[in-house]
Coordinates of C-alpha atoms and ligand atoms in Angstrom, one line a residue:
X218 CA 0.0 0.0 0.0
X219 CA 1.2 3.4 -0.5
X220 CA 1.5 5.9 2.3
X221 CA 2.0 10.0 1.5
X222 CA 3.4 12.3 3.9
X223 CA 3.1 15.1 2.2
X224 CA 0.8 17.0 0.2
X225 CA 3.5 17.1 -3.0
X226 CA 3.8 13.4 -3.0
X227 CA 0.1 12.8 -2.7
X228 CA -1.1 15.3 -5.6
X229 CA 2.1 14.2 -7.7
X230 CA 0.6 10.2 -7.8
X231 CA -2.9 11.5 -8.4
X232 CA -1.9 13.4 -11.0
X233 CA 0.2 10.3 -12.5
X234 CA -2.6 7.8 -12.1
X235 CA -5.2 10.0 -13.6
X236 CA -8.3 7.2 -11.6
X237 CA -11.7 7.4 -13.6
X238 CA -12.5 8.3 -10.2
X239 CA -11.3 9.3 -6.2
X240 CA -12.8 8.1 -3.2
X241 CA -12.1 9.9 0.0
X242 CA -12.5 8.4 3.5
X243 CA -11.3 10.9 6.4
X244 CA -10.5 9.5 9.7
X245 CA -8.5 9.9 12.7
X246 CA -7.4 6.7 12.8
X247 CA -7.6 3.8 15.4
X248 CA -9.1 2.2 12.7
X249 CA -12.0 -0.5 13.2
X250 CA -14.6 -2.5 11.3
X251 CA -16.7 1.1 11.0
X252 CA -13.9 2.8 9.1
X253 CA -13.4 -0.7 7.1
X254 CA -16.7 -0.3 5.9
X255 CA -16.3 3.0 4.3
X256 CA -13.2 2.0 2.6
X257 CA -15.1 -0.9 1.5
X258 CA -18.4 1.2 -0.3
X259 CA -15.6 3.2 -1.8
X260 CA -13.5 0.7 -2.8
X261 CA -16.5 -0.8 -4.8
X262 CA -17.6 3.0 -6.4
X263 CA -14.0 4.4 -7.2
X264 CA -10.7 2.9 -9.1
X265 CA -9.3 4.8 -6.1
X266 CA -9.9 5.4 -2.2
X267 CA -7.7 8.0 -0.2
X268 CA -8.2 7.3 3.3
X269 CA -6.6 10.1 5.5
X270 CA -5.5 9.6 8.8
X271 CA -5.5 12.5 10.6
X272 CA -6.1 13.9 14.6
X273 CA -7.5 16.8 13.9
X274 CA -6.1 19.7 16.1
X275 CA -8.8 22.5 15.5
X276 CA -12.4 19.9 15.8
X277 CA -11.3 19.6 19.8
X278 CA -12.8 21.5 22.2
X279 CA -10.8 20.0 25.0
X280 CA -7.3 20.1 24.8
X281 CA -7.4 16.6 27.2
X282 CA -9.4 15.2 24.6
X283 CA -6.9 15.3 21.6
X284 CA -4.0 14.1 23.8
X285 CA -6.3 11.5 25.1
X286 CA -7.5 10.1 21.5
X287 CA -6.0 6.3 20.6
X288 CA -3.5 6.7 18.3
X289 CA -1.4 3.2 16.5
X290 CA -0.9 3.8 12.9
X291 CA 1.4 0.6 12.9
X292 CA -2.5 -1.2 13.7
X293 CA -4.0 0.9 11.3
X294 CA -1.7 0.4 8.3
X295 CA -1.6 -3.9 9.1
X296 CA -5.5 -3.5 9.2
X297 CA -5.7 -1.7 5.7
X298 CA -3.6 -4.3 4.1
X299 CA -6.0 -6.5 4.3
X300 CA -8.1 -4.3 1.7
X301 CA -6.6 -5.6 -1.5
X302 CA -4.9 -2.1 -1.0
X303 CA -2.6 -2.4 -4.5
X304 CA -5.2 -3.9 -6.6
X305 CA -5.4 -1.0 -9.5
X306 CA -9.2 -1.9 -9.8
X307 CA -10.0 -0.9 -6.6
X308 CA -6.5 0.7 -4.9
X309 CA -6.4 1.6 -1.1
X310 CA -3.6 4.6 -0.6
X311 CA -3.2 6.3 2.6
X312 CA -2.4 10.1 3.4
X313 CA -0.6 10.5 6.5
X314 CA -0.1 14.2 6.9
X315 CA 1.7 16.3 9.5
X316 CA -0.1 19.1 11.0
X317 CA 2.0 21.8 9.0
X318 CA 0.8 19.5 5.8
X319 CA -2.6 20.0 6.4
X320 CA -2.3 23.8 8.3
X321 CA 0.8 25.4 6.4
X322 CA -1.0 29.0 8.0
X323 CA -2.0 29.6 11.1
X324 CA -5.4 30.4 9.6
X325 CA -9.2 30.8 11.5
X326 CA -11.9 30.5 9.5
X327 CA -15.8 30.5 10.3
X328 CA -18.5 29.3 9.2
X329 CA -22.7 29.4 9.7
X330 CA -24.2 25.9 9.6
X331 CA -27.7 27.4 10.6
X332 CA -29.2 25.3 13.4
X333 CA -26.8 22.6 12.6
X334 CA -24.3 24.9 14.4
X335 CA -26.4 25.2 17.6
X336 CA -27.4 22.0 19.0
X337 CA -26.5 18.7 20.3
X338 CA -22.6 18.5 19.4
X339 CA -22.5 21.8 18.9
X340 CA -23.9 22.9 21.8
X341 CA -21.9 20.7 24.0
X342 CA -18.2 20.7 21.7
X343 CA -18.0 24.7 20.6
X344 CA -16.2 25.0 17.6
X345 CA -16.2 21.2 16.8
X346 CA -17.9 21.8 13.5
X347 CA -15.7 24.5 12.6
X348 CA -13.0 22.7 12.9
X349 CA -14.4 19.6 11.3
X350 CA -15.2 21.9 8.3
X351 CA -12.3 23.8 8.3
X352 CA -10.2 20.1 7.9
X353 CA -12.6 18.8 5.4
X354 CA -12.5 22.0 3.2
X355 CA -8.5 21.5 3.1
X356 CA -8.5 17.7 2.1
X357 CA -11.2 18.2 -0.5
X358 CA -9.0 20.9 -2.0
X359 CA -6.1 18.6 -1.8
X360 CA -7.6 15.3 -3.0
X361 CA -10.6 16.8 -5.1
X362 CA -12.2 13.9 -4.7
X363 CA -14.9 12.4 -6.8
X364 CA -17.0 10.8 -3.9
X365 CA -16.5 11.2 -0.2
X366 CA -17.8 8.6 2.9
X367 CA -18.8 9.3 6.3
X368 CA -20.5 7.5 8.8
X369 CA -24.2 7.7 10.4
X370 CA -22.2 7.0 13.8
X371 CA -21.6 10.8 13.1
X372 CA -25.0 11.8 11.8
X373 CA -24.7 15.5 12.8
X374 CA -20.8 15.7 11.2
X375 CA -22.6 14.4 7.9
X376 CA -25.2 17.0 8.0
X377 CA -22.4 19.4 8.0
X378 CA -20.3 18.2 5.4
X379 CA -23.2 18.4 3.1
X380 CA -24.0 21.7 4.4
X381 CA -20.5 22.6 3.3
X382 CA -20.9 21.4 0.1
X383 CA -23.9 22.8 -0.5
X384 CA -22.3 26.0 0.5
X385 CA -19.4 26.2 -1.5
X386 CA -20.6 24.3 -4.0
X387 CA -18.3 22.1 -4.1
X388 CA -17.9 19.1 -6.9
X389 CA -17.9 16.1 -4.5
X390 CA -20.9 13.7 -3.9
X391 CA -21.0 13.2 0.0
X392 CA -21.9 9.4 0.3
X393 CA -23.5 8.5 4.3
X394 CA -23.0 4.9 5.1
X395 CA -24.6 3.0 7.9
X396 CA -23.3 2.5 11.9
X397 CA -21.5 -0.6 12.7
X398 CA -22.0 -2.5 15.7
X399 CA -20.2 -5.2 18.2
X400 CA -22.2 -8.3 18.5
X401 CA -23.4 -6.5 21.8
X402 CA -24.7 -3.9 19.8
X403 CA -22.2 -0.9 20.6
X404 CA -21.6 1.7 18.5
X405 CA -17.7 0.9 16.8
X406 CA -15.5 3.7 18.0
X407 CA -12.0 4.3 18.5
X408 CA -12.9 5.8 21.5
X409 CA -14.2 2.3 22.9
X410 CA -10.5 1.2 23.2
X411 CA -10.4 3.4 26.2
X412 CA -13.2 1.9 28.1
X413 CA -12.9 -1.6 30.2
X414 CA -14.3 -4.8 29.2
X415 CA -17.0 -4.2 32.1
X416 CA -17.7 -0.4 30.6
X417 CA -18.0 -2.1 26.8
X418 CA -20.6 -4.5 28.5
X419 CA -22.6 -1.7 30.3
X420 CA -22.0 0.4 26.9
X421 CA -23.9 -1.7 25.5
X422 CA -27.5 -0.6 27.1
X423 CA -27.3 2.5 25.2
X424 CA -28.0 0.9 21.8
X425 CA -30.3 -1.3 23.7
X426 CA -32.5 1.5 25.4
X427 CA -32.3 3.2 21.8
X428 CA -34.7 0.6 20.5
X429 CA -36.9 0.4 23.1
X430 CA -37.4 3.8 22.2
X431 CA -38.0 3.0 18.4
X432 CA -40.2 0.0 19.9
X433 CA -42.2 2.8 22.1
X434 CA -42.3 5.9 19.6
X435 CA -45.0 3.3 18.2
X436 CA -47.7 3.8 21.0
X437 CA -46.3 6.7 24.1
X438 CA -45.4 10.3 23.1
X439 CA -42.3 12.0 22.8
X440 CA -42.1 13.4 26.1
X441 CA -42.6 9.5 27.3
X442 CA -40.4 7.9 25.5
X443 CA -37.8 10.5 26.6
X444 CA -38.0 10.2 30.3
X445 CA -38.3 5.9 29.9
X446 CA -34.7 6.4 27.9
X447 CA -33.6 9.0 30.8
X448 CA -34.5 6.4 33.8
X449 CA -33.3 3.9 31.9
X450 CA -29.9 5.2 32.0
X451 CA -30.1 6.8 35.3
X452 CA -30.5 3.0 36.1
X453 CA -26.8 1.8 35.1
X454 CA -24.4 3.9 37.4
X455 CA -21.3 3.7 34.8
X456 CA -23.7 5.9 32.5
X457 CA -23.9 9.4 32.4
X458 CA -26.2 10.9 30.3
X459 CA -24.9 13.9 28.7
X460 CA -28.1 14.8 26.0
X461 CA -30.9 12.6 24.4
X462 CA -32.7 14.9 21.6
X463 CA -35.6 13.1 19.4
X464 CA -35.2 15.2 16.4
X465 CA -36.1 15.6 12.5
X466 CA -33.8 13.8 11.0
X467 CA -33.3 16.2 7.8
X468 CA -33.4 19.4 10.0
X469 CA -31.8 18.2 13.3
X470 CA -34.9 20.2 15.3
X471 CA -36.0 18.7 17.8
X472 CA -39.7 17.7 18.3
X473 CA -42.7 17.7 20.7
X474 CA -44.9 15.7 18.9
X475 CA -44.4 12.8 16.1
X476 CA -47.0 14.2 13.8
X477 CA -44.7 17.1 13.0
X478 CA -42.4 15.2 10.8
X479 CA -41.9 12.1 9.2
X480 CA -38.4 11.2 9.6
X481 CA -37.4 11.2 13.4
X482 CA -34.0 10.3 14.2
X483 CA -33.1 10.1 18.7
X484 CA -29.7 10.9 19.5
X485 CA -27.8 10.4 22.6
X486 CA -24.5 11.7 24.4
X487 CA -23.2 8.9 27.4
X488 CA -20.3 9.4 29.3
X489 CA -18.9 6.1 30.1
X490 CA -16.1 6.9 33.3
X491 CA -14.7 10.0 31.5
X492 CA -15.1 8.7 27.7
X493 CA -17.8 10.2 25.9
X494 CA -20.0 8.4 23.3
X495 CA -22.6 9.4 20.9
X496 CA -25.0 6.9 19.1
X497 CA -28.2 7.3 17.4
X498 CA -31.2 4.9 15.9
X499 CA -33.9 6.3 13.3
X500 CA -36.9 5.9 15.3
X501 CA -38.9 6.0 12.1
X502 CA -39.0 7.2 8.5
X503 CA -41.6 7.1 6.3
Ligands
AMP164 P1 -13.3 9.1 13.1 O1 -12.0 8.4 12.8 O2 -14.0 8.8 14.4 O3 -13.2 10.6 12.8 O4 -14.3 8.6 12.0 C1 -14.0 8.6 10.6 C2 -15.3 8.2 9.8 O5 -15.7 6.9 10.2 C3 -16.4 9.2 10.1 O6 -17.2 9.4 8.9 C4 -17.3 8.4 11.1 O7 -18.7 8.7 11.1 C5 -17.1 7.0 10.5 N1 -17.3 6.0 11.6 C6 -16.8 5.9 12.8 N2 -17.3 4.9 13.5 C7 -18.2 4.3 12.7 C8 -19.1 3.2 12.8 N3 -19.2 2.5 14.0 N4 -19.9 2.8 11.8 C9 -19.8 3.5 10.6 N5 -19.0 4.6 10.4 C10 -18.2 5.0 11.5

């Protein structure tokens, strides 16, 4: 598999293998069967995937949080190879950039996401989406890529990024592709490395209580399905329930009542000890 550095090396072998087209697949690495996944729908749509790996500096709000995050490229790079990385139908490279690659300027930039900008991750990680944007803009202007992947895991991340296209108008089709689970049901994440066998177990109620609360949008209200998901948690002492929002799941609004909309999405923040988790289920869509 080939691994760039550098923004030169990585634009030069683009330019020399001239794919029909360029899948992109952002992550910050720690890679699991989630990130696979992505790599795997684009491996099928594009001669080429570009999966970055990359701990994004600006996206964190807490300066514990970034020195915190699971990093092993060594793991990541063995776990790629299993990809059929050098296959020219379907080639897996990977971009590895510093942070001077990828910020040569100490630049700021800002931008309006509309409501998107104001609740759930943004209320509770300011600047997250800023930052998220503001690393996104710069790959797609490196890579200009022909399709890029992001995961449901991240729902409100992928509203953004479309947001952003929309926005700027950018040439990129912005492909969502479904959460991956454990056998228990747990959300993949890197950041489950840093919970306990015994936390993973307990971890696990959240996807649980999540349907139940598909199961009960069917016959209580909103306001009762919330507080059955709030006791619920309240009921496992490792779980700390940061936000649950039952929301449109085009708009991100939250709602009082399920005959306002027909696509209603519920979202959840857990703390888990002092990692933080963030799943959601589509209650329903019609
Ligand atoms: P991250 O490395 O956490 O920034 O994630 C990189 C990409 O992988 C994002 O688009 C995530 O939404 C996606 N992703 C992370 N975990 C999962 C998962 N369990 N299932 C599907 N996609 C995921």
């Amino acid at each position: 598999m080939f691994v760039f550095k550098t923004v030169k090396e990585l634009q030069y072998f683009l330019a020399t293998v001239t794919p029909s087209g360029i899948g992109f697949v952002p992550t910050m690495g720690a890679l699991h069967q989630g990130h696979i996944s992505l790599i795997e729908k684009s491996q099928q749509q594009n001669e080429l995937t570009v999966c970055s790996i990359f701990v994004n500096p600006t996206q964190f709000n807490k300066q514990e949080d970034l020195i915190n995050y699971p990093r092993n490229v060594s793991a990541d790079i063995e776990l790629l190879q299993c990809l059929d990385c050098d296959n020219e139908e379907k080639r897996v490279v990977l971009f590895l950039p510093s942070e001077n690659e990828i910020y040569p300027k100490k630049i700021e930039k800002s931008y309006d996401f509309g409501n998107l900008s104001l609740v759930m991750e943004a209320q509770h990680r300011p600047g997250h989406f800023n930052g998220v944007a503001m690393v996104i803009e710069r790959f797609f202007s490196i890579i200009n890529p022909t399709n890029a992947y992001f995961g449901e895991k991240d729902f409100q991340q992928l509203a953004v990024v479309r947001n952003l296209v929309k926005q700027l108008r950018l040439p990129v089709q912005i492909i969502g592709c479904p959460i991956v689970r454990e056998a228990n049901g747990l959300a993949m994440s890197s950041r489950n490395e840093r919970l306990t066998p015994e936390q993973k177990e307990q971890a696990a109620n959240i996807y649980k209580f999540l349907l139940d609360a598909k199961q009960q949008a069917k016959t209580l209200t909103v306001g009762e399905v919330k507080n059955n998901f709030i006791s619920a948690i309240k009921n496992i002492p490792v779980l700390q329930l940061e936000y649950l929002e039952i929301a449109d799941g085009n708009t991100l609004l939250s709602i009082n009542d399920w005959s306002e909309i027909n696509y209603c999405v519920a979202f959840v923040a857990v703390f888990v000890g002092n990692v933080r988790l963030i799943d959601n289920v589509t209650l329903y869509k019609d």
